[in-house]
Amino acid sequence: MSATLVRDKAAEMLKIALPNKGRLAEDIRALFGEAGLPVNAVNERSLSASLGGEFEAIFVRAQDIPEFVADNAAEAGITGWDLASESGRSLEMLLDLEFGRCRLVLAAREESGVRALDQIQGVPRVATCFPKLTKRFFNDAKRQVEIVPVSGAAEIAPRLGIAELVVDLTSTGSTLRVNGLVEIATLLESSARLISRSGTQLRRELRELVDALASVLRARGRRYLMANVPRQSLDEVRKVLPGLNGPTVVDVLDGGRFVAVHAVVDSSSIYRTIAALKSLGAEGILVTKIERLMP
Ligand code: AMP
């Protein structure tokens, strides 16, 4: 291949910035694998990897991803919405990936007795890795604060006497509790999101990627259920199996006594669905996983 051809091919590749480590990295890798775009990194320290097709992953720190995307070093990226919001850059959310759920919260020391914003005295010091979001929150609340920027472990700041309050991420609340902190307010709800630069026309490949990832996410909490049910119970069965557009009903060659029904059902209620179908005389119930779902 000539040098020009190699360069042209590299220019065509659609670059997606992904976290090189941290709590989102594993879930992102699994999602791309399920979408048929396995992350083919040469080794764990690779800075980039082919995702197959026209896609190339570049691995950077989760907090740098908003900058890479906003500056067009990558056409899209996946990172926490908290980091995208804190960056203050003009970014568009293309898809909520639903994992990495957490909240950015304001917390105080338990023994301070402070349980609400209006109980805070004077001008408190707030330790946080999210100075911009914190500043905006207190501005909106028309409260003065002194921000103590830290690059991690903000929750230890009150114990060290360098701040009265913290603004930090929490998912289960256990780290806050262990550090003797109680939540006072939520600044932001976050999860991992696919982002792009605002105001740009999305390339066809990127739109296809959004559809592929969305179809995998949609399929995750669903199962495909098939069963033979007595024809006379069909009306009752329809109530149990609303499915996406109601069940598909197929004749069975048994003289017309039974019909086969197929439906997409929520996996969280599958036990109840099966029990209800059995009580209606269903036989040959089969439940399978769905890889993708495109309504
Ligand atoms: P990290 O593992 O530190 O690279 O965190 C990357 C992202 O994971 C954060 O910016 C959040 O979007 C997300 N995340 C989800 N749950 C939590 C949590 N309990 N604490 C911190 N980050 C979280």
mmCIF file of C-alpha atoms and ligand atoms in Angstrom:
data_model
loop_
_atom_site.group_PDB
_atom_site.id
_atom_site.type_symbol
_atom_site.label_atom_id
_atom_site.label_comp_id
_atom_site.label_asym_id
_atom_site.label_seq_id
_atom_site.Cartn_x
_atom_site.Cartn_y
_atom_site.Cartn_z
ATOM 1 C CA MET A 1 0.000 0.000 0.000
ATOM 2 C CA SER A 2 1.353 3.461 -0.845
ATOM 3 C CA ALA A 3 2.054 5.986 1.917
ATOM 4 C CA THR A 4 -0.785 8.213 0.646
ATOM 5 C CA LEU A 5 -3.259 5.371 0.802
ATOM 6 C CA VAL A 6 -2.233 4.495 4.369
ATOM 7 C CA ARG A 7 -2.595 8.155 5.385
ATOM 8 C CA ASP A 8 -6.013 8.449 3.719
ATOM 9 C CA LYS A 9 -7.216 5.340 5.521
ATOM 10 C CA ALA A 10 -6.035 6.741 8.882
ATOM 11 C CA ALA A 11 -7.812 10.040 8.172
ATOM 12 C CA GLU A 12 -11.070 8.207 7.393
ATOM 13 C CA MET A 13 -11.061 6.275 10.676
ATOM 14 C CA LEU A 14 -13.559 7.574 13.168
ATOM 15 C CA LYS A 15 -11.748 8.145 16.456
ATOM 16 C CA ILE A 16 -13.547 7.464 19.703
ATOM 17 C CA ALA A 17 -11.900 8.502 22.960
ATOM 18 C CA LEU A 18 -12.334 5.892 25.702
ATOM 19 C CA PRO A 19 -11.090 5.849 29.316
ATOM 20 C CA ASN A 20 -7.741 4.071 29.562
ATOM 21 C CA LYS A 21 -8.523 2.850 33.104
ATOM 22 C CA GLY A 22 -10.924 3.376 35.979
ATOM 23 C CA ARG A 23 -14.390 2.118 36.776
ATOM 24 C CA LEU A 24 -15.958 2.785 33.361
ATOM 25 C CA ALA A 25 -13.307 1.062 31.237
ATOM 26 C CA GLU A 26 -14.472 -2.538 31.721
ATOM 27 C CA ASP A 27 -18.173 -1.830 31.083
ATOM 28 C CA ILE A 28 -17.321 0.124 27.915
ATOM 29 C CA ARG A 29 -15.189 -2.740 26.599
ATOM 30 C CA ALA A 30 -18.033 -5.200 27.276
ATOM 31 C CA LEU A 31 -20.593 -2.963 25.544
ATOM 32 C CA PHE A 32 -18.474 -2.557 22.402
ATOM 33 C CA GLY A 33 -17.848 -6.312 22.350
ATOM 34 C CA GLU A 34 -21.598 -6.994 22.493
ATOM 35 C CA ALA A 35 -22.173 -4.468 19.717
ATOM 36 C CA GLY A 36 -19.783 -6.427 17.474
ATOM 37 C CA LEU A 37 -16.935 -3.915 17.849
ATOM 38 C CA PRO A 38 -14.430 -5.732 20.088
ATOM 39 C CA VAL A 39 -11.616 -3.585 21.457
ATOM 40 C CA ASN A 40 -8.584 -5.172 19.808
ATOM 41 C CA ALA A 41 -5.837 -3.575 21.898
ATOM 42 C CA VAL A 42 -2.375 -5.046 21.394
ATOM 43 C CA ASN A 43 -1.835 -4.912 25.158
ATOM 44 C CA GLU A 44 -3.103 -3.102 28.257
ATOM 45 C CA ARG A 45 -0.803 -0.130 27.691
ATOM 46 C CA SER A 46 -1.861 0.471 24.091
ATOM 47 C CA LEU A 47 -2.783 4.092 23.403
ATOM 48 C CA SER A 48 -5.109 3.138 20.584
ATOM 49 C CA ALA A 49 -6.871 0.063 19.245
ATOM 50 C CA SER A 50 -8.914 -0.961 16.272
ATOM 51 C CA LEU A 51 -12.592 -1.503 16.998
ATOM 52 C CA GLY A 52 -13.125 -3.101 13.633
ATOM 53 C CA GLY A 53 -14.848 -1.397 10.734
ATOM 54 C CA GLU A 54 -14.175 2.330 10.462
ATOM 55 C CA PHE A 55 -13.639 2.832 14.183
ATOM 56 C CA GLU A 56 -10.493 3.416 16.162
ATOM 57 C CA ALA A 57 -10.388 3.760 19.943
ATOM 58 C CA ILE A 58 -7.900 6.127 21.544
ATOM 59 C CA PHE A 59 -7.304 5.581 25.251
ATOM 60 C CA VAL A 60 -6.990 8.634 27.464
ATOM 61 C CA ARG A 61 -7.870 9.623 31.032
ATOM 62 C CA ALA A 62 -11.612 9.848 31.621
ATOM 63 C CA GLN A 63 -11.297 13.517 32.695
ATOM 64 C CA ASP A 64 -9.445 14.443 29.470
ATOM 65 C CA ILE A 65 -12.092 12.968 27.163
ATOM 66 C CA PRO A 66 -14.361 16.069 27.077
ATOM 67 C CA GLU A 67 -11.362 18.185 25.948
ATOM 68 C CA PHE A 68 -10.304 15.664 23.281
ATOM 69 C CA VAL A 69 -13.816 15.604 21.863
ATOM 70 C CA ALA A 70 -14.406 19.370 22.100
ATOM 71 C CA ASP A 71 -11.054 20.034 20.369
ATOM 72 C CA ASN A 72 -11.876 17.522 17.623
ATOM 73 C CA ALA A 73 -8.971 15.182 18.436
ATOM 74 C CA ALA A 74 -11.688 12.504 18.557
ATOM 75 C CA GLU A 75 -15.097 12.613 16.920
ATOM 76 C CA ALA A 76 -16.805 11.062 19.902
ATOM 77 C CA GLY A 77 -15.950 9.880 23.373
ATOM 78 C CA ILE A 78 -17.345 8.031 26.341
ATOM 79 C CA THR A 79 -16.963 9.391 29.826
ATOM 80 C CA GLY A 80 -18.941 10.299 32.928
ATOM 81 C CA TRP A 81 -21.506 13.064 32.468
ATOM 82 C CA ASP A 82 -20.026 14.666 35.609
ATOM 83 C CA LEU A 83 -16.695 15.123 33.804
ATOM 84 C CA ALA A 84 -18.351 16.376 30.615
ATOM 85 C CA SER A 85 -20.370 18.911 32.646
ATOM 86 C CA GLU A 86 -17.385 20.046 34.697
ATOM 87 C CA SER A 87 -15.338 20.648 31.543
ATOM 88 C CA GLY A 88 -17.712 23.475 30.625
ATOM 89 C CA ARG A 89 -17.085 22.647 26.945
ATOM 90 C CA SER A 90 -19.769 22.642 24.318
ATOM 91 C CA LEU A 91 -20.643 18.954 24.073
ATOM 92 C CA GLU A 92 -23.652 17.011 22.970
ATOM 93 C CA MET A 93 -24.896 13.836 24.638
ATOM 94 C CA LEU A 94 -25.554 11.199 21.957
ATOM 95 C CA LEU A 95 -26.423 8.276 24.218
ATOM 96 C CA ASP A 96 -26.819 7.478 27.905
ATOM 97 C CA LEU A 97 -25.021 4.157 28.437
ATOM 98 C CA GLU A 98 -26.815 3.606 31.758
ATOM 99 C CA PHE A 99 -23.817 2.277 33.683
ATOM 100 C CA GLY A 100 -21.436 4.284 35.903
ATOM 101 C CA ARG A 101 -24.464 5.777 37.613
ATOM 102 C CA CYS A 102 -23.573 8.151 40.415
ATOM 103 C CA ARG A 103 -24.543 11.508 41.880
ATOM 104 C CA LEU A 104 -22.466 14.578 42.566
ATOM 105 C CA VAL A 105 -23.469 15.579 46.080
ATOM 106 C CA LEU A 106 -22.767 18.224 48.679
ATOM 107 C CA ALA A 107 -21.954 16.622 52.035
ATOM 108 C CA ALA A 108 -21.179 17.850 55.538
ATOM 109 C CA ARG A 109 -19.660 16.225 58.629
ATOM 110 C CA GLU A 110 -22.260 14.248 60.471
ATOM 111 C CA GLU A 111 -21.464 15.887 63.833
ATOM 112 C CA SER A 112 -21.838 19.399 62.356
ATOM 113 C CA GLY A 113 -25.599 18.898 62.524
ATOM 114 C CA VAL A 114 -25.933 20.556 59.094
ATOM 115 C CA ARG A 115 -28.587 18.751 57.056
ATOM 116 C CA ALA A 116 -29.697 21.446 54.604
ATOM 117 C CA LEU A 117 -28.150 24.264 52.623
ATOM 118 C CA ASP A 118 -29.805 26.986 54.697
ATOM 119 C CA GLN A 119 -28.239 25.600 57.896
ATOM 120 C CA ILE A 120 -24.714 26.352 56.664
ATOM 121 C CA GLN A 121 -23.159 29.226 58.617
ATOM 122 C CA GLY A 122 -20.876 31.914 57.171
ATOM 123 C CA VAL A 123 -18.680 31.268 54.130
ATOM 124 C CA PRO A 124 -17.827 27.552 54.176
ATOM 125 C CA ARG A 125 -14.794 25.972 52.579
ATOM 126 C CA VAL A 126 -15.783 23.227 50.093
ATOM 127 C CA ALA A 127 -13.256 20.619 48.980
ATOM 128 C CA THR A 128 -13.943 19.189 45.524
ATOM 129 C CA CYS A 129 -12.576 17.819 42.251
ATOM 130 C CA PHE A 130 -15.460 19.677 40.566
ATOM 131 C CA PRO A 131 -14.756 23.369 41.203
ATOM 132 C CA LYS A 132 -16.795 24.705 38.254
ATOM 133 C CA LEU A 133 -19.969 22.761 39.053
ATOM 134 C CA THR A 134 -19.583 23.583 42.746
ATOM 135 C CA LYS A 135 -19.168 27.289 42.037
ATOM 136 C CA ARG A 136 -22.216 27.286 39.783
ATOM 137 C CA PHE A 137 -24.312 25.447 42.389
ATOM 138 C CA PHE A 138 -23.474 27.944 45.150
ATOM 139 C CA ASN A 139 -23.903 30.895 42.770
ATOM 140 C CA ASP A 140 -27.388 29.633 41.857
ATOM 141 C CA ALA A 141 -28.147 29.216 45.569
ATOM 142 C CA LYS A 142 -26.855 32.790 46.115
ATOM 143 C CA ARG A 143 -24.407 31.530 48.724
ATOM 144 C CA GLN A 144 -20.767 32.495 49.089
ATOM 145 C CA VAL A 145 -18.158 29.724 49.356
ATOM 146 C CA GLU A 146 -14.452 29.237 49.319
ATOM 147 C CA ILE A 147 -13.562 26.411 46.972
ATOM 148 C CA VAL A 148 -10.677 24.133 47.928
ATOM 149 C CA PRO A 149 -9.747 22.308 44.703
ATOM 150 C CA VAL A 150 -8.403 18.776 45.178
ATOM 151 C CA SER A 151 -7.606 16.117 42.598
ATOM 152 C CA GLY A 152 -9.047 13.165 44.521
ATOM 153 C CA ALA A 153 -10.231 11.878 47.919
ATOM 154 C CA ALA A 154 -12.160 15.079 48.718
ATOM 155 C CA GLU A 155 -14.083 13.239 51.430
ATOM 156 C CA ILE A 156 -11.066 13.268 53.732
ATOM 157 C CA ALA A 157 -10.781 17.093 53.645
ATOM 158 C CA PRO A 158 -13.163 17.840 56.575
ATOM 159 C CA ARG A 159 -11.231 15.435 58.824
ATOM 160 C CA LEU A 160 -8.000 17.195 57.915
ATOM 161 C CA GLY A 161 -9.560 20.540 58.778
ATOM 162 C CA ILE A 162 -9.083 22.044 55.309
ATOM 163 C CA ALA A 163 -12.817 22.274 54.489
ATOM 164 C CA GLU A 164 -16.199 22.138 56.233
ATOM 165 C CA LEU A 165 -18.015 20.639 53.234
ATOM 166 C CA VAL A 166 -17.258 18.420 50.252
ATOM 167 C CA VAL A 167 -18.746 18.055 46.793
ATOM 168 C CA ASP A 168 -18.020 14.549 45.594
ATOM 169 C CA LEU A 169 -19.365 11.635 43.577
ATOM 170 C CA THR A 170 -21.260 8.894 45.321
ATOM 171 C CA SER A 171 -23.087 5.795 44.119
ATOM 172 C CA THR A 172 -23.827 3.668 47.187
ATOM 173 C CA GLY A 173 -23.035 6.382 49.742
ATOM 174 C CA SER A 174 -20.700 4.041 51.634
ATOM 175 C CA THR A 175 -17.517 6.139 51.188
ATOM 176 C CA LEU A 176 -19.341 9.204 52.523
ATOM 177 C CA ARG A 177 -20.623 7.224 55.508
ATOM 178 C CA VAL A 178 -17.209 5.709 56.287
ATOM 179 C CA ASN A 179 -15.810 9.230 56.359
ATOM 180 C CA GLY A 180 -18.545 10.466 58.714
ATOM 181 C CA LEU A 181 -20.275 12.603 56.058
ATOM 182 C CA VAL A 182 -23.977 13.127 55.308
ATOM 183 C CA GLU A 183 -25.514 14.299 52.045
ATOM 184 C CA ILE A 184 -27.129 17.725 51.994
ATOM 185 C CA ALA A 185 -27.943 18.240 48.311
ATOM 186 C CA THR A 186 -27.530 16.688 44.864
ATOM 187 C CA LEU A 187 -25.766 18.838 42.247
ATOM 188 C CA LEU A 188 -25.917 16.418 39.316
ATOM 189 C CA GLU A 189 -27.044 12.906 38.307
ATOM 190 C CA SER A 190 -24.424 11.178 36.192
ATOM 191 C CA SER A 191 -23.769 8.042 34.156
ATOM 192 C CA ALA A 192 -21.447 7.097 31.321
ATOM 193 C CA ARG A 193 -22.438 8.903 28.130
ATOM 194 C CA LEU A 194 -21.380 8.926 24.508
ATOM 195 C CA ILE A 195 -20.556 12.536 23.643
ATOM 196 C CA SER A 196 -19.655 14.534 20.551
ATOM 197 C CA ARG A 197 -18.809 18.144 19.801
ATOM 198 C CA SER A 198 -21.875 20.390 19.706
ATOM 199 C CA GLY A 199 -23.001 21.852 16.433
ATOM 200 C CA THR A 200 -21.326 19.350 14.109
ATOM 201 C CA GLN A 201 -23.033 17.178 11.540
ATOM 202 C CA LEU A 202 -22.661 13.584 12.738
ATOM 203 C CA ARG A 203 -20.875 11.282 10.312
ATOM 204 C CA ARG A 204 -22.932 8.350 9.067
ATOM 205 C CA GLU A 205 -20.606 5.917 10.879
ATOM 206 C CA LEU A 206 -21.191 7.716 14.170
ATOM 207 C CA ARG A 207 -24.968 7.595 13.750
ATOM 208 C CA GLU A 208 -24.663 3.872 13.039
ATOM 209 C CA LEU A 209 -22.545 3.433 16.159
ATOM 210 C CA VAL A 210 -25.196 5.177 18.289
ATOM 211 C CA ASP A 211 -27.857 2.826 16.868
ATOM 212 C CA ALA A 212 -25.694 -0.253 17.460
ATOM 213 C CA LEU A 213 -24.899 0.639 21.081
ATOM 214 C CA ALA A 214 -28.514 1.643 21.771
ATOM 215 C CA SER A 215 -29.781 -1.681 20.399
ATOM 216 C CA VAL A 216 -27.489 -3.603 22.762
ATOM 217 C CA LEU A 217 -28.543 -1.495 25.761
ATOM 218 C CA ARG A 218 -32.212 -1.937 24.880
ATOM 219 C CA ALA A 219 -31.767 -5.730 24.640
ATOM 220 C CA ARG A 220 -29.987 -6.027 27.985
ATOM 221 C CA GLY A 221 -32.998 -6.044 30.267
ATOM 222 C CA ARG A 222 -35.216 -8.065 27.930
ATOM 223 C CA ARG A 223 -35.722 -11.698 26.992
ATOM 224 C CA TYR A 224 -37.451 -13.394 24.060
ATOM 225 C CA LEU A 225 -40.172 -15.737 25.211
ATOM 226 C CA MET A 226 -41.920 -18.436 23.178
ATOM 227 C CA ALA A 227 -44.739 -20.645 24.399
ATOM 228 C CA ASN A 228 -47.608 -22.765 23.138
ATOM 229 C CA VAL A 229 -50.865 -21.594 24.700
ATOM 230 C CA PRO A 230 -54.439 -22.871 24.394
ATOM 231 C CA ARG A 231 -56.224 -20.813 21.735
ATOM 232 C CA GLN A 232 -59.107 -20.227 24.144
ATOM 233 C CA SER A 233 -56.714 -18.460 26.628
ATOM 234 C CA LEU A 234 -55.326 -16.074 24.007
ATOM 235 C CA ASP A 235 -57.100 -12.973 25.316
ATOM 236 C CA GLU A 236 -55.774 -13.609 28.833
ATOM 237 C CA VAL A 237 -52.302 -14.394 27.433
ATOM 238 C CA ARG A 238 -52.250 -11.044 25.603
ATOM 239 C CA LYS A 239 -52.686 -9.271 28.963
ATOM 240 C CA VAL A 240 -49.712 -11.169 30.423
ATOM 241 C CA LEU A 241 -47.534 -10.612 27.354
ATOM 242 C CA PRO A 242 -47.860 -7.034 26.184
ATOM 243 C CA GLY A 243 -44.407 -7.389 24.546
ATOM 244 C CA LEU A 244 -43.174 -4.609 22.282
ATOM 245 C CA ASN A 245 -46.236 -4.575 20.047
ATOM 246 C CA GLY A 246 -48.100 -7.445 21.668
ATOM 247 C CA PRO A 247 -47.114 -11.054 21.082
ATOM 248 C CA THR A 248 -46.682 -12.582 17.645
ATOM 249 C CA VAL A 249 -49.211 -15.408 17.340
ATOM 250 C CA VAL A 250 -48.534 -18.391 15.084
ATOM 251 C CA ASP A 251 -50.815 -21.351 14.354
ATOM 252 C CA VAL A 252 -49.594 -24.761 15.532
ATOM 253 C CA LEU A 253 -50.423 -27.860 13.462
ATOM 254 C CA ASP A 254 -52.296 -29.695 16.219
ATOM 255 C CA GLY A 255 -55.840 -29.319 15.036
ATOM 256 C CA GLY A 256 -56.114 -25.722 16.226
ATOM 257 C CA ARG A 257 -56.173 -26.306 19.987
ATOM 258 C CA PHE A 258 -52.891 -24.458 20.658
ATOM 259 C CA VAL A 259 -51.204 -21.374 19.196
ATOM 260 C CA ALA A 260 -47.531 -20.399 19.551
ATOM 261 C CA VAL A 261 -46.888 -16.962 21.010
ATOM 262 C CA HIS A 262 -43.588 -15.072 20.806
ATOM 263 C CA ALA A 263 -42.904 -11.889 22.737
ATOM 264 C CA VAL A 264 -40.167 -9.653 24.104
ATOM 265 C CA VAL A 265 -40.519 -9.454 27.887
ATOM 266 C CA ASP A 266 -38.769 -7.646 30.734
ATOM 267 C CA SER A 267 -36.258 -9.979 32.352
ATOM 268 C CA SER A 268 -37.025 -8.465 35.775
ATOM 269 C CA SER A 269 -40.562 -9.870 35.667
ATOM 270 C CA ILE A 270 -39.867 -13.109 33.782
ATOM 271 C CA TYR A 271 -40.668 -15.370 36.760
ATOM 272 C CA ARG A 272 -44.075 -13.793 37.185
ATOM 273 C CA THR A 273 -44.754 -13.962 33.427
ATOM 274 C CA ILE A 274 -43.896 -17.666 33.274
ATOM 275 C CA ALA A 275 -46.059 -18.450 36.317
ATOM 276 C CA ALA A 276 -48.991 -16.555 34.785
ATOM 277 C CA LEU A 277 -48.603 -18.351 31.431
ATOM 278 C CA LYS A 278 -48.458 -21.750 33.138
ATOM 279 C CA SER A 279 -51.660 -21.006 35.012
ATOM 280 C CA LEU A 280 -53.267 -20.271 31.625
ATOM 281 C CA GLY A 281 -52.229 -23.721 30.356
ATOM 282 C CA ALA A 282 -49.065 -22.759 28.458
ATOM 283 C CA GLU A 283 -46.673 -25.529 27.395
ATOM 284 C CA GLY A 284 -43.194 -25.656 25.875
ATOM 285 C CA ILE A 285 -42.115 -22.304 27.329
ATOM 286 C CA LEU A 286 -38.730 -21.191 26.002
ATOM 287 C CA VAL A 287 -36.846 -18.056 27.071
ATOM 288 C CA THR A 288 -33.724 -16.822 25.273
ATOM 289 C CA LYS A 289 -31.369 -13.850 25.510
ATOM 290 C CA ILE A 290 -31.618 -11.076 22.937
ATOM 291 C CA GLU A 291 -28.392 -9.680 21.482
ATOM 292 C CA ARG A 292 -29.879 -6.555 19.925
ATOM 293 C CA LEU A 293 -33.234 -4.918 19.781
ATOM 294 C CA MET A 294 -34.223 -2.392 17.142
ATOM 295 C CA PRO A 295 -37.899 -1.513 17.443
HETATM 296 P P1 AMP B 1 -12.672 6.802 37.705
HETATM 297 O O1 AMP B 1 -12.838 5.360 37.967
HETATM 298 O O2 AMP B 1 -12.169 7.552 38.905
HETATM 299 O O3 AMP B 1 -11.901 7.083 36.441
HETATM 300 O O4 AMP B 1 -14.152 7.411 37.522
HETATM 301 C C1 AMP B 1 -14.660 7.659 36.273
HETATM 302 C C2 AMP B 1 -16.110 7.985 36.383
HETATM 303 O O5 AMP B 1 -16.822 6.923 36.974
HETATM 304 C C3 AMP B 1 -16.528 9.190 37.198
HETATM 305 O O6 AMP B 1 -16.245 10.410 36.577
HETATM 306 C C4 AMP B 1 -18.009 8.921 37.292
HETATM 307 O O7 AMP B 1 -18.653 9.330 36.107
HETATM 308 C C5 AMP B 1 -18.094 7.400 37.372
HETATM 309 N N1 AMP B 1 -18.485 6.899 38.706
HETATM 310 C C6 AMP B 1 -19.499 6.038 38.916
HETATM 311 N N2 AMP B 1 -19.658 5.793 40.213
HETATM 312 C C7 AMP B 1 -18.744 6.501 40.878
HETATM 313 C C8 AMP B 1 -18.396 6.645 42.271
HETATM 314 N N3 AMP B 1 -19.046 6.039 43.243
HETATM 315 N N4 AMP B 1 -17.335 7.428 42.571
HETATM 316 C C9 AMP B 1 -16.642 8.038 41.595
HETATM 317 N N5 AMP B 1 -16.946 7.937 40.271
HETATM 318 C C10 AMP B 1 -17.970 7.189 39.915
#
